[in-house]
Amino acid sequence: MRFRQVHLDFHTSEAVPEIGRDFDTEDFQQKLKLGRVDSITVFSKCHHGWAYHPSDANEIHPQLDFDLLGAQIDAAHAIGVKTPVYLSAGLDEKLARRHPEWLIRDREERTNWSAHFMQPGYHQFCMNTPYLDMLAAQVREVVERYDADGIFLDIVGVRECYCQFCVAEIRRRGSDPRQTDDMRKLWEETYQKYGTAMDQAVHALKPGLPLFHNNGHIERGRRDLAALNTHLELESLPTGGWGYDHFPLSVRYAQGLGLDVLGMTGKFHHSWGEFGGFKHPNALRYEAALSLANGAGCSIGDQLHPLGRMDEATYALIGAAYTEVEAKEEWCRDVSPVADIALLSAEAAGSDFGACAADLISGTSVTDGSGGNDTVAADTGAVRLLLEGHYLFDVIDTHSHLDGYKVLVLPDCIAITPELQERLKAFTAAGGKILATGRSGLTPDGQSFALELGAQWQGASPFNPTYACPAFELPSLRPASFVVYANSYEIGLAAGGTSLGSRQNPYFNRDLFTFTSHQHAPSRLIDAGPGFTSGADGLYAAWNLFADYARHGSLPVKQMLLHLLDTLLESAAGGRTLSVNLPAQGIVTLQEQPDANRRMLHLLYAPPVRRGQNTEVIEDLPTVASTDVTLAEPRPVKRLYLAPQRTPLGFTQENGKIACTVPAWSCHQMVVAEF
């Protein structure tokens, strides 16, 4: 897999004249060299539906008079740059206006993305219509006629649809479109049918050709969907709506699936389709380094001007990041992560006591009263906490192996099915410990604990917010009643359990006749039962603390969770693998190259700031004066050095631990230990 890729968007209306007029082979090549690009995804078909080459399966763009796709492929290949080819699969606006009956419809017959045809925008196709055969023919044509280095298909996934083709099919099966479970089965089958058709269109002609289906998100827990791809491209533009929390969560899961992974960001200030928008070169340097630190290659999104000339400022910007990537690649290929902690993703577990994985098709989930999707908030808050605590962790699903992990985190809303319970029993019997919060740890009926966490279930608290009073001290605060806004739960102390702190209730909930002050009532300062417990299997906290941290970023909540995790790691065999003194927004990962007999510690630091209304940007890369590192490692170290500088680094190794100080660095520094 190439590590320095560009995704060259080219969604171009028929209303734009002189398409590709200024394309020039030498200029195209010069820009790729300026950007240090080794792979560029070029367009066969865009969202508007037009082909950028002569076509029998489609129609060439009416304002294009030559084979632009072929010219781009030939120019790139002449300088050793690969060319995967893009086709818009889910959108084809040209065809949408000719065959609106093939579009996805909701229960009220509305289309999506755009709700109707009286506003600018695209409309998404249902793959349970004749459109699928047309798309397959378009893909086959590209594979047959062009030396493509892969196929990228966009805007696809399991989709909720009530078009008349889906309604007729479900009735033919003897069911009713009002039977949601039967409709869900159809939607799943429709996507599998699409995946099979695309696989045949590509691999019947060129076995092994890279093929990726983009849905903008790799759904955790859906290994069957991931398996339709030969590799994964994690679309995650921080300024385009994904934010800086999304990529770490996505990539820490994807790296464990056994597929090559690319991290896809963009050069834009905002998102796709922004002409003339640029982010700071330091942002791309950091985002590319973040991909490398997580075992992924890099892809940067750009959009070609309709006239076909590449933008010099863009490729100078990309080159600033890719020059560094090129220097680091040898330490970033064929790596596997080293982790102490496994975070079982709430999305992947797919059981929120009634909400199941299928509910996520339509984006529904139980909420805790503070707004938003609890499943997403649990995962987001957990990853943010683990990053800020500088822990080594993986994000896993219910099929992942638990061997080698010291602690398993169950965030907020994970029911313990009989199958999962057996796996967790084996994990704890081998010495592993569990941290569960909220309703995690309960049986699927939500009535009792399936794990020995020192707690006895009583039910949901009628109060919100409530107060936590830990029996342990927090590093930054004296003992107090700390407000928690997320849902809380009433528990008793189970036989053999130990209380690590209590809950307190407010005087009353804020209501018409019972409110005080500006927000919520204070604590009654009366013990309302245990809030934190310890049992044979691990620790439990009686609040949805991870969702709370995602939504509110509370310092007490953060430090309570860090204390619980540190307690579990300190009790584990070998303790914590890595300790560093980084700022809170610093990130650490540890990757291993078994064939080279070495490990790479990645240190990253780039604090985002908010610009405009809701845009997080990275501009400044403060220098980290020095970083003290302690790494558990029983193997004798032959050599410790900084990469890519190859500067030897002094260290001591005793009692199974390496200690060193990394001198001043900025953005990204690798420390390599060779054995």
XYZ file of C-alpha atoms in Angstrom:
675
model
C 0.000 0.000 0.000
C 1.240 3.467 -0.886
C 1.576 5.791 2.116
C 1.360 9.198 0.376
C -1.946 9.256 -1.458
C -4.195 12.028 -2.754
C -7.927 11.660 -3.324
C -8.611 14.008 -6.244
C -12.308 14.907 -6.226
C -13.796 16.088 -9.540
C -17.556 16.539 -9.100
C -18.293 18.833 -12.046
C -21.638 20.010 -13.363
C -22.593 19.948 -17.024
C -23.165 23.700 -16.625
C -19.393 24.264 -16.335
C -17.709 24.796 -19.735
C -14.356 23.653 -21.124
C -13.788 20.703 -18.806
C -10.117 19.705 -18.691
C -9.063 22.463 -21.098
C -5.837 23.244 -19.222
C -4.796 19.703 -18.369
C -1.100 19.289 -19.115
C 0.850 16.086 -18.575
C 4.074 17.742 -17.466
C 2.276 20.136 -15.134
C 0.268 17.245 -13.636
C 3.474 15.302 -13.015
C 5.289 18.330 -11.599
C 2.531 18.926 -9.046
C 2.591 15.270 -7.956
C 6.352 15.527 -7.467
C 5.955 18.791 -5.548
C 3.487 17.046 -3.244
C 5.665 13.923 -2.838
C 2.564 11.964 -3.922
C 2.917 8.261 -4.748
C -0.753 7.439 -5.451
C -3.649 9.579 -6.679
C -7.309 8.547 -6.959
C -8.714 9.904 -10.234
C -12.280 10.054 -11.507
C -14.213 7.886 -13.898
C -17.620 9.122 -12.730
C -18.675 11.899 -10.345
C -21.771 12.667 -8.260
C -23.255 14.528 -11.239
C -23.176 11.206 -13.082
C -20.846 12.055 -15.968
C -17.893 10.019 -17.170
C -14.509 11.673 -17.686
C -13.571 9.353 -20.522
C -15.271 7.896 -23.615
C -17.860 5.417 -22.363
C -20.417 2.935 -23.620
C -21.728 2.146 -20.130
C -22.136 5.821 -19.238
C -21.989 9.201 -21.035
C -18.902 11.362 -21.299
C -19.252 14.818 -19.732
C -20.847 17.034 -22.425
C -18.177 19.715 -21.916
C -15.212 17.281 -22.166
C -13.696 16.449 -25.570
C -10.879 14.020 -24.683
C -10.051 11.081 -22.395
C -9.119 12.899 -19.198
C -9.042 9.725 -17.090
C -6.688 7.987 -19.509
C -4.425 11.024 -19.685
C -4.180 11.231 -15.896
C -3.406 7.508 -15.561
C -0.707 7.625 -18.234
C 0.892 10.758 -16.759
C 0.963 9.339 -13.234
C 2.238 5.904 -14.240
C 5.077 7.491 -16.203
C 6.532 8.788 -12.921
C 5.711 5.734 -10.783
C 2.523 7.080 -9.183
C -0.399 4.672 -8.784
C -3.928 5.568 -9.903
C -6.943 4.033 -8.170
C -10.119 5.058 -9.995
C -13.193 6.601 -8.360
C -16.819 6.035 -9.322
C -19.719 7.625 -7.518
C -21.898 4.639 -6.708
C -24.680 6.008 -4.515
C -25.175 9.303 -6.366
C -25.733 10.029 -10.069
C -27.685 13.245 -10.502
C -27.929 12.935 -14.285
C -29.675 9.598 -13.893
C -31.690 10.690 -10.835
C -33.688 13.103 -12.984
C -34.288 10.435 -15.612
C -35.218 7.654 -13.206
C -36.453 9.154 -9.931
C -38.245 5.848 -9.257
C -34.806 4.275 -8.591
C -34.019 6.605 -5.698
C -34.058 5.771 -1.992
C -37.302 6.864 -0.348
C -38.265 7.179 3.278
C -41.691 6.222 4.650
C -43.087 9.558 3.430
C -41.643 9.054 -0.077
C -38.991 11.734 0.454
C -35.605 11.321 -1.182
C -32.156 11.827 0.322
C -29.580 13.505 0.328
C -31.764 16.302 -1.010
C -35.385 16.023 0.049
C -36.731 17.067 -3.361
C -35.718 18.409 -6.775
C -36.484 22.063 -6.078
C -33.202 22.606 -4.242
C -29.589 22.117 -5.360
C -28.069 18.834 -4.317
C -27.823 15.112 -4.984
C -30.255 12.218 -4.572
C -29.221 8.756 -3.440
C -29.950 5.555 -5.369
C -31.412 2.318 -4.073
C -29.347 -0.718 -5.092
C -32.502 -2.848 -5.207
C -33.370 -1.303 -8.578
C -32.128 -1.608 -12.184
C -29.525 1.010 -11.288
C -27.290 -1.718 -9.819
C -26.786 -3.361 -13.228
C -25.912 -0.018 -14.801
C -23.362 0.703 -12.079
C -21.786 -2.742 -12.443
C -21.394 -2.160 -16.186
C -19.675 1.167 -15.534
C -17.244 -0.440 -13.101
C -16.500 -3.326 -15.491
C -15.790 -0.897 -18.294
C -13.157 0.944 -16.233
C -11.487 -2.295 -15.153
C -11.447 -3.616 -18.740
C -10.261 -0.468 -20.509
C -7.900 1.207 -18.056
C -4.818 0.256 -16.088
C -6.488 1.201 -12.797
C -4.600 0.457 -9.585
C -7.817 0.036 -7.639
C -11.509 0.922 -7.572
C -13.013 3.370 -5.064
C -16.829 3.314 -4.843
C -18.477 6.123 -2.891
C -21.671 6.782 -0.919
C -22.652 3.188 -0.214
C -23.755 1.189 2.794
C -26.763 -0.487 4.379
C -29.566 1.976 3.676
C -33.115 2.307 4.950
C -35.384 2.441 1.923
C -39.113 2.333 1.196
C -38.971 2.852 -2.571
C -41.578 0.950 -4.554
C -39.011 -1.665 -5.622
C -38.327 -2.465 -1.951
C -42.021 -2.361 -1.068
C -42.865 -4.714 -3.941
C -40.052 -7.104 -2.996
C -41.076 -7.337 0.648
C -44.680 -7.987 -0.362
C -43.550 -10.649 -2.845
C -41.931 -12.392 0.119
C -45.263 -12.422 1.935
C -44.391 -9.675 4.384
C -45.492 -6.101 4.928
C -43.346 -2.936 4.621
C -44.650 -1.908 8.020
C -42.752 -4.877 9.523
C -39.500 -3.099 10.329
C -37.529 -6.250 11.134
C -38.323 -7.732 7.726
C -37.392 -4.474 6.026
C -34.057 -4.452 7.861
C -33.281 -7.909 6.497
C -34.041 -6.668 2.996
C -31.777 -3.632 3.397
C -28.946 -5.858 4.575
C -29.496 -8.246 1.661
C -29.574 -5.335 -0.779
C -26.139 -4.186 0.323
C -24.715 -7.691 0.173
C -26.164 -8.050 -3.333
C -24.464 -4.782 -4.286
C -21.158 -5.962 -2.762
C -21.299 -9.232 -4.680
C -22.037 -7.434 -7.960
C -19.112 -5.058 -7.489
C -16.763 -7.874 -6.512
C -17.652 -9.725 -9.705
C -17.335 -6.589 -11.829
C -13.805 -6.010 -10.518
C -12.246 -9.324 -9.539
C -13.640 -11.530 -12.283
C -11.463 -9.444 -14.579
C -8.552 -8.536 -12.302
C -8.316 -10.748 -9.217
C -6.760 -8.963 -6.260
C -7.320 -5.426 -7.581
C -7.853 -3.130 -4.553
C -11.548 -2.379 -3.995
C -13.023 -0.062 -1.367
C -16.637 0.895 -0.623
C -16.832 4.265 1.154
C -19.577 5.094 3.623
C -17.731 7.854 5.497
C -17.535 5.644 8.596
C -16.290 2.131 9.340
C -19.049 0.744 11.535
C -17.510 -0.925 14.550
C -18.713 -4.485 15.012
C -19.668 -4.985 11.356
C -16.780 -7.171 10.240
C -19.010 -8.570 7.516
C -19.214 -5.113 5.938
C -15.495 -4.469 6.339
C -14.786 -7.802 4.628
C -16.291 -6.513 1.377
C -13.169 -4.325 1.051
C -9.600 -5.264 0.225
C -8.383 -2.370 2.428
C -9.938 0.464 4.453
C -9.865 4.216 3.858
C -10.999 6.087 6.965
C -12.637 9.300 5.788
C -12.147 11.695 8.697
C -11.731 15.368 7.837
C -11.384 17.065 11.248
C -12.738 20.381 9.940
C -15.396 18.716 7.788
C -17.698 17.593 10.583
C -15.711 14.641 11.915
C -13.636 16.627 14.461
C -10.342 15.522 15.963
C -11.986 12.844 18.159
C -13.221 10.710 15.259
C -10.043 9.440 13.631
C -8.363 7.977 16.758
C -11.564 6.079 17.573
C -11.946 4.801 14.017
C -8.322 3.828 13.385
C -7.780 2.119 16.753
C -10.563 -0.231 15.748
C -9.655 -0.598 12.071
C -6.038 -1.538 12.757
C -7.252 -4.699 14.459
C -9.235 -5.984 11.460
C -6.284 -7.375 9.518
C -6.646 -5.027 6.521
C -4.361 -2.293 5.237
C -5.633 1.069 6.446
C -5.444 4.621 5.089
C -6.329 7.703 7.094
C -8.128 10.185 4.826
C -8.116 13.869 5.706
C -8.350 16.904 3.406
C -6.388 19.984 2.440
C -9.515 22.110 2.842
C -10.257 24.588 5.609
C -13.723 23.079 5.855
C -14.595 20.054 3.736
C -15.076 18.536 0.288
C -16.019 20.843 -2.550
C -14.328 23.907 -1.045
C -12.413 25.667 -3.801
C -9.799 28.112 -2.536
C -9.823 26.782 1.024
C -6.593 25.735 2.727
C -5.628 24.470 6.155
C -2.306 25.346 7.747
C 0.608 23.115 6.680
C 1.116 22.244 10.355
C -2.360 20.712 10.465
C -1.571 18.355 7.588
C 1.802 17.513 9.142
C 0.041 16.518 12.355
C -2.829 14.635 10.694
C -0.410 12.649 8.523
C 1.723 11.851 11.571
C -1.397 10.702 13.436
C -2.071 8.186 10.660
C 1.494 6.870 10.830
C 1.350 6.596 14.611
C -1.657 4.301 14.256
C -0.220 1.997 11.620
C -2.051 3.662 8.726
C -1.006 5.194 5.437
C -2.083 8.702 4.468
C -4.602 10.107 1.998
C -5.258 13.823 1.549
C -8.343 15.065 -0.245
C -8.128 17.711 -2.971
C -10.558 18.878 -5.657
C -9.365 19.488 -9.218
C -10.448 22.731 -10.897
C -12.855 22.059 -13.799
C -10.230 23.289 -16.287
C -8.011 20.417 -15.198
C -4.918 22.254 -13.924
C -3.514 21.194 -10.553
C -3.136 23.929 -7.925
C 0.473 24.706 -6.965
C -0.396 26.021 -3.495
C -2.222 22.781 -2.716
C 0.655 20.519 -3.664
C 3.202 22.662 -1.859
C 0.924 22.306 1.188
C 0.648 18.537 0.761
C 4.369 18.256 0.134
C 5.126 19.841 3.503
C 3.437 16.853 5.150
C 4.451 14.128 2.714
C 8.152 15.009 2.771
C 8.069 14.036 6.439
C 5.961 10.932 5.795
C 8.419 9.752 3.159
C 11.283 10.018 5.658
C 9.358 7.996 8.275
C 7.826 5.195 6.208
C 10.372 2.480 6.962
C 9.405 2.519 10.652
C 5.656 2.609 9.926
C 5.040 -0.311 7.565
C 3.866 -3.769 8.612
C 3.296 -2.799 12.215
C 0.987 -4.066 14.940
C -0.151 -2.105 18.009
C 0.965 -2.766 21.577
C -1.786 -2.090 24.112
C -2.590 -2.528 27.805
C -6.267 -1.643 27.543
C -9.072 -2.877 25.293
C -12.061 -0.570 24.865
C -15.109 -2.597 23.850
C -16.902 -0.156 21.566
C -20.499 0.545 22.519
C -21.320 0.774 18.818
C -19.656 -2.576 18.163
C -21.361 -4.325 21.086
C -24.675 -3.384 19.512
C -26.716 -3.928 22.671
C -28.079 -0.928 24.492
C -30.786 -2.864 26.357
C -33.310 -2.820 23.531
C -31.449 -0.838 20.887
C -29.500 -3.167 18.627
C -26.911 -2.758 15.901
C -29.630 -2.653 13.264
C -31.054 0.492 14.878
C -27.887 2.290 13.855
C -28.962 2.024 10.209
C -31.301 4.908 10.872
C -29.091 6.518 13.495
C -31.411 5.868 16.426
C -30.335 5.047 19.960
C -31.456 5.551 23.513
C -30.442 8.943 24.898
C -29.726 9.906 28.476
C -31.652 13.160 28.654
C -28.688 15.429 27.934
C -29.110 15.133 24.175
C -27.345 13.153 21.480
C -26.677 9.525 20.811
C -25.527 7.648 23.930
C -23.689 4.967 21.983
C -21.608 7.535 20.134
C -21.033 9.591 23.279
C -19.875 6.552 25.274
C -17.280 5.647 22.642
C -16.190 9.238 22.063
C -15.786 10.008 25.756
C -13.886 6.775 26.374
C -11.400 7.356 23.560
C -10.899 10.985 24.570
C -10.215 9.909 28.160
C -7.801 7.156 27.130
C -5.927 9.509 24.818
C -5.625 12.205 27.450
C -4.476 9.647 30.006
C -1.720 8.549 27.581
C -2.735 4.909 27.807
C -1.870 2.269 25.241
C -5.222 0.969 24.042
C -7.110 -0.692 21.208
C -10.788 -0.349 20.286
C -12.332 -3.793 19.868
C -15.592 -5.558 19.096
C -17.157 -8.679 20.552
C -15.180 -10.909 18.155
C -11.762 -9.530 19.089
C -9.297 -11.644 21.032
C -8.772 -10.484 24.621
C -5.428 -12.202 25.124
C -2.666 -9.853 26.186
C -4.849 -7.034 27.484
C -4.631 -6.109 31.153
C -7.831 -4.071 31.415
C -11.107 -4.161 29.486
C -13.282 -1.020 29.478
C -17.065 -1.406 29.112
C -18.395 2.133 28.537
C -21.853 3.037 29.854
C -24.311 0.887 27.904
C -22.991 -2.607 27.131
C -25.235 -5.516 28.046
C -23.474 -8.776 28.919
C -24.942 -11.495 26.720
C -24.296 -15.142 27.658
C -21.697 -15.394 24.879
C -19.881 -12.263 26.041
C -20.097 -13.399 29.665
C -18.204 -16.596 28.858
C -15.457 -14.629 27.151
C -15.190 -12.205 30.051
C -14.982 -15.073 32.533
C -11.988 -16.434 30.656
C -10.454 -12.946 30.543
C -10.741 -12.378 34.300
C -9.679 -15.938 35.094
C -6.435 -15.186 33.231
C -5.840 -12.122 35.422
C -7.597 -9.432 33.382
C -9.659 -6.726 35.072
C -12.791 -4.848 33.947
C -13.870 -1.238 34.332
C -17.623 -0.847 33.771
C -19.719 2.300 33.985
C -23.458 3.019 33.863
C -25.502 0.017 32.764
C -22.485 -1.857 31.420
C -22.057 -5.165 33.196
C -25.789 -5.873 33.438
C -27.620 -8.804 31.891
C -29.585 -7.891 28.703
C -32.826 -7.545 30.684
C -31.147 -4.785 32.698
C -32.126 -6.314 36.038
C -28.900 -7.668 37.549
C -25.128 -7.695 37.170
C -23.578 -10.479 35.134
C -20.119 -9.617 36.487
C -18.627 -9.506 39.970
C -18.003 -5.790 40.311
C -18.942 -5.420 43.972
C -22.306 -3.865 43.109
C -25.901 -5.013 43.482
C -28.318 -3.481 40.988
C -31.331 -1.502 42.242
C -32.327 0.629 39.265
C -32.035 3.991 37.565
C -31.902 7.067 39.778
C -34.903 9.388 39.517
C -32.571 12.374 39.943
C -30.557 14.248 37.348
C -27.956 15.521 37.838
C -26.508 13.738 40.853
C -23.238 13.984 42.765
C -20.197 11.742 43.085
C -18.149 11.593 46.291
C -15.117 9.373 45.683
C -13.328 7.944 48.698
C -10.038 8.563 46.891
C -8.388 11.935 46.390
C -8.226 13.605 43.001
C -4.878 15.074 41.937
C -6.178 18.595 41.300
C -9.058 18.972 43.754
C -9.860 18.562 47.429
C -12.742 16.225 48.447
C -16.157 17.558 47.415
C -19.530 16.620 45.989
C -18.824 16.549 42.243
C -21.731 17.044 39.857
C -22.350 14.413 37.162
C -24.871 15.385 34.478
C -25.306 11.985 32.855
C -27.771 9.397 34.154
C -26.908 7.744 37.434
C -27.938 4.387 38.869
C -28.787 3.191 42.336
C -26.782 0.232 43.603
C -26.110 -1.595 46.837
C -22.901 -3.240 47.942
C -22.739 -6.892 46.902
C -21.320 -9.605 49.137
C -17.547 -9.359 48.984
C -17.684 -5.922 47.365
C -15.875 -2.799 48.541
C -17.163 0.761 48.266
C -14.771 3.293 46.753
C -17.100 6.250 47.143
C -20.725 7.279 47.384
C -23.531 8.962 45.472
C -25.466 11.977 46.637
C -28.785 13.270 45.364
C -29.916 16.880 44.870
C -32.760 18.356 46.881
C -35.010 17.914 43.865
C -35.002 17.883 40.086
C -35.440 21.228 38.362
C -39.163 21.591 37.673
C -41.884 24.216 37.519
C -42.426 24.369 41.283
C -39.079 22.989 42.424
C -36.168 24.931 41.073
C -33.432 26.932 42.675
C -30.677 29.158 41.310
C -29.645 29.187 37.650
C -29.149 25.502 36.843
C -29.707 22.595 39.221
C -30.263 22.037 42.906
C -27.204 21.404 45.107
C -26.502 18.122 46.818
C -28.361 17.292 50.020
C -24.924 16.148 51.285
C -26.461 12.839 52.371
C -25.014 9.458 51.411
C -27.421 7.857 48.903
C -25.499 4.604 48.513
C -22.358 3.395 46.783
C -21.182 5.171 43.667
C -17.936 3.297 43.005
C -17.373 -0.356 43.856
C -14.685 -2.991 43.615
C -15.252 -6.720 43.107
C -13.427 -9.822 41.964
C -13.795 -8.922 38.269
C -12.903 -5.241 38.510
C -14.375 -1.815 39.249
C -17.743 -0.205 38.629
C -18.984 3.412 38.559
C -22.720 4.082 38.830
C -22.946 6.829 36.202
C -22.658 7.084 32.411
C -19.304 8.719 33.022
C -17.893 8.349 29.518
C -20.908 9.987 27.864
C -20.709 12.693 30.518
C -17.068 13.335 29.665
C -17.819 13.480 25.938
C -20.531 16.084 26.457
C -19.215 18.162 29.338
C -15.454 17.543 29.679
C -15.616 17.696 33.468
C -12.269 17.687 35.298
C -13.591 15.635 38.272
C -15.130 13.045 35.943
C -11.845 12.774 34.047
C -9.749 12.370 37.169
C -12.142 9.858 38.730
C -11.931 7.675 35.630
C -8.144 8.025 35.422
C -7.860 6.924 39.042
C -9.981 3.831 38.410
C -7.950 2.868 35.342
C -4.632 3.453 37.104
C -5.805 1.343 40.030
C -6.566 -1.568 37.731
C -3.328 -1.241 35.758
C -1.211 -1.037 38.912
C -2.711 -4.313 40.109
C -2.058 -6.064 36.770
C 0.979 -8.228 36.144
C 3.772 -6.007 34.904
C 1.794 -2.848 35.601
C 1.480 -0.105 33.043
C 3.600 -0.623 29.918
C 4.229 3.069 29.247
C 4.455 6.247 31.302
C 5.128 9.672 29.758
C 4.862 13.254 30.996
C 3.035 14.769 28.036
C 0.470 17.603 28.044
C -3.143 16.433 28.145
C -3.571 16.774 24.378
C -0.408 14.834 23.657
C -0.918 11.409 22.099
C 1.177 8.266 22.435
C 1.096 4.961 20.595
C 3.438 2.002 20.603
C 3.794 -0.042 17.419
C 5.820 -3.183 16.795
C 7.641 -4.447 13.707
C 8.230 -8.126 14.513
C 10.265 -8.789 11.363
C 12.665 -5.954 12.233
C 12.694 -6.911 15.946
C 11.905 -3.375 17.077
C 9.239 -1.193 18.643
C 8.385 2.400 17.763
C 7.047 4.826 20.342
C 5.136 7.685 18.710
C 4.787 11.007 20.543
C 2.431 13.628 19.082
C 1.306 17.045 20.240
C -0.800 19.663 18.427
C -3.537 21.487 20.363
C -6.564 22.343 18.171
C -8.219 25.735 18.632
C -11.735 26.771 17.636
C -12.109 29.225 14.776
C -15.354 30.547 13.409
C -18.464 28.889 14.775
C -17.618 25.190 15.002
C -14.312 24.648 13.211
C -11.344 23.166 15.052
C -8.036 24.053 13.434
C -4.399 23.306 14.096
C -2.004 26.110 13.341
C 0.716 26.340 15.975
C 2.894 23.372 16.900
C 4.334 24.220 20.314
C 7.683 22.719 21.179
C 7.576 20.115 23.928
C 10.675 20.934 25.986
C 11.465 17.336 26.887
C 9.579 14.126 27.568
C 10.423 11.541 30.195
C 9.574 8.025 29.073
C 9.407 4.794 31.050
C 8.705 1.703 28.985
C 8.255 -1.813 30.353
C 10.549 -4.033 28.295
C 12.236 -7.227 29.550
C 14.231 -7.815 26.332
C 17.739 -6.337 26.250
C 17.782 -3.215 24.105
C 20.540 -3.165 21.515
C 19.895 0.381 20.367
C 17.571 3.269 21.216
C 17.328 6.204 18.822
C 15.153 8.994 17.456
C 13.575 8.471 14.033
C 13.787 9.550 11.329
C 16.826 11.470 12.577
C 18.612 8.225 13.602
C 20.067 10.111 16.570
C 21.177 7.742 19.381
C 19.277 8.304 22.619
C 20.774 7.630 26.033
C 18.802 5.296 28.290
C 18.926 3.012 31.278
C 17.383 -0.430 31.460
C 16.869 -2.175 34.763
C 14.200 -4.262 36.448
C 12.489 -4.767 33.088
C 12.030 -1.057 32.373
C 13.637 1.362 29.926
C 13.977 4.970 31.069
C 14.985 7.828 28.779
C 14.391 11.513 28.180
C 13.392 12.611 24.689
C 14.911 16.039 23.955
C 12.804 18.954 22.717
C 10.529 18.029 19.824
C 7.545 19.364 17.896
C 4.454 17.755 16.276
C 5.700 14.157 16.011
C 8.681 12.259 17.327
C 9.408 8.549 17.035
C 11.608 6.682 19.509
C 12.819 3.319 18.200
C 13.949 0.455 20.430
C 15.823 -2.319 18.604
C 16.375 -5.625 20.376
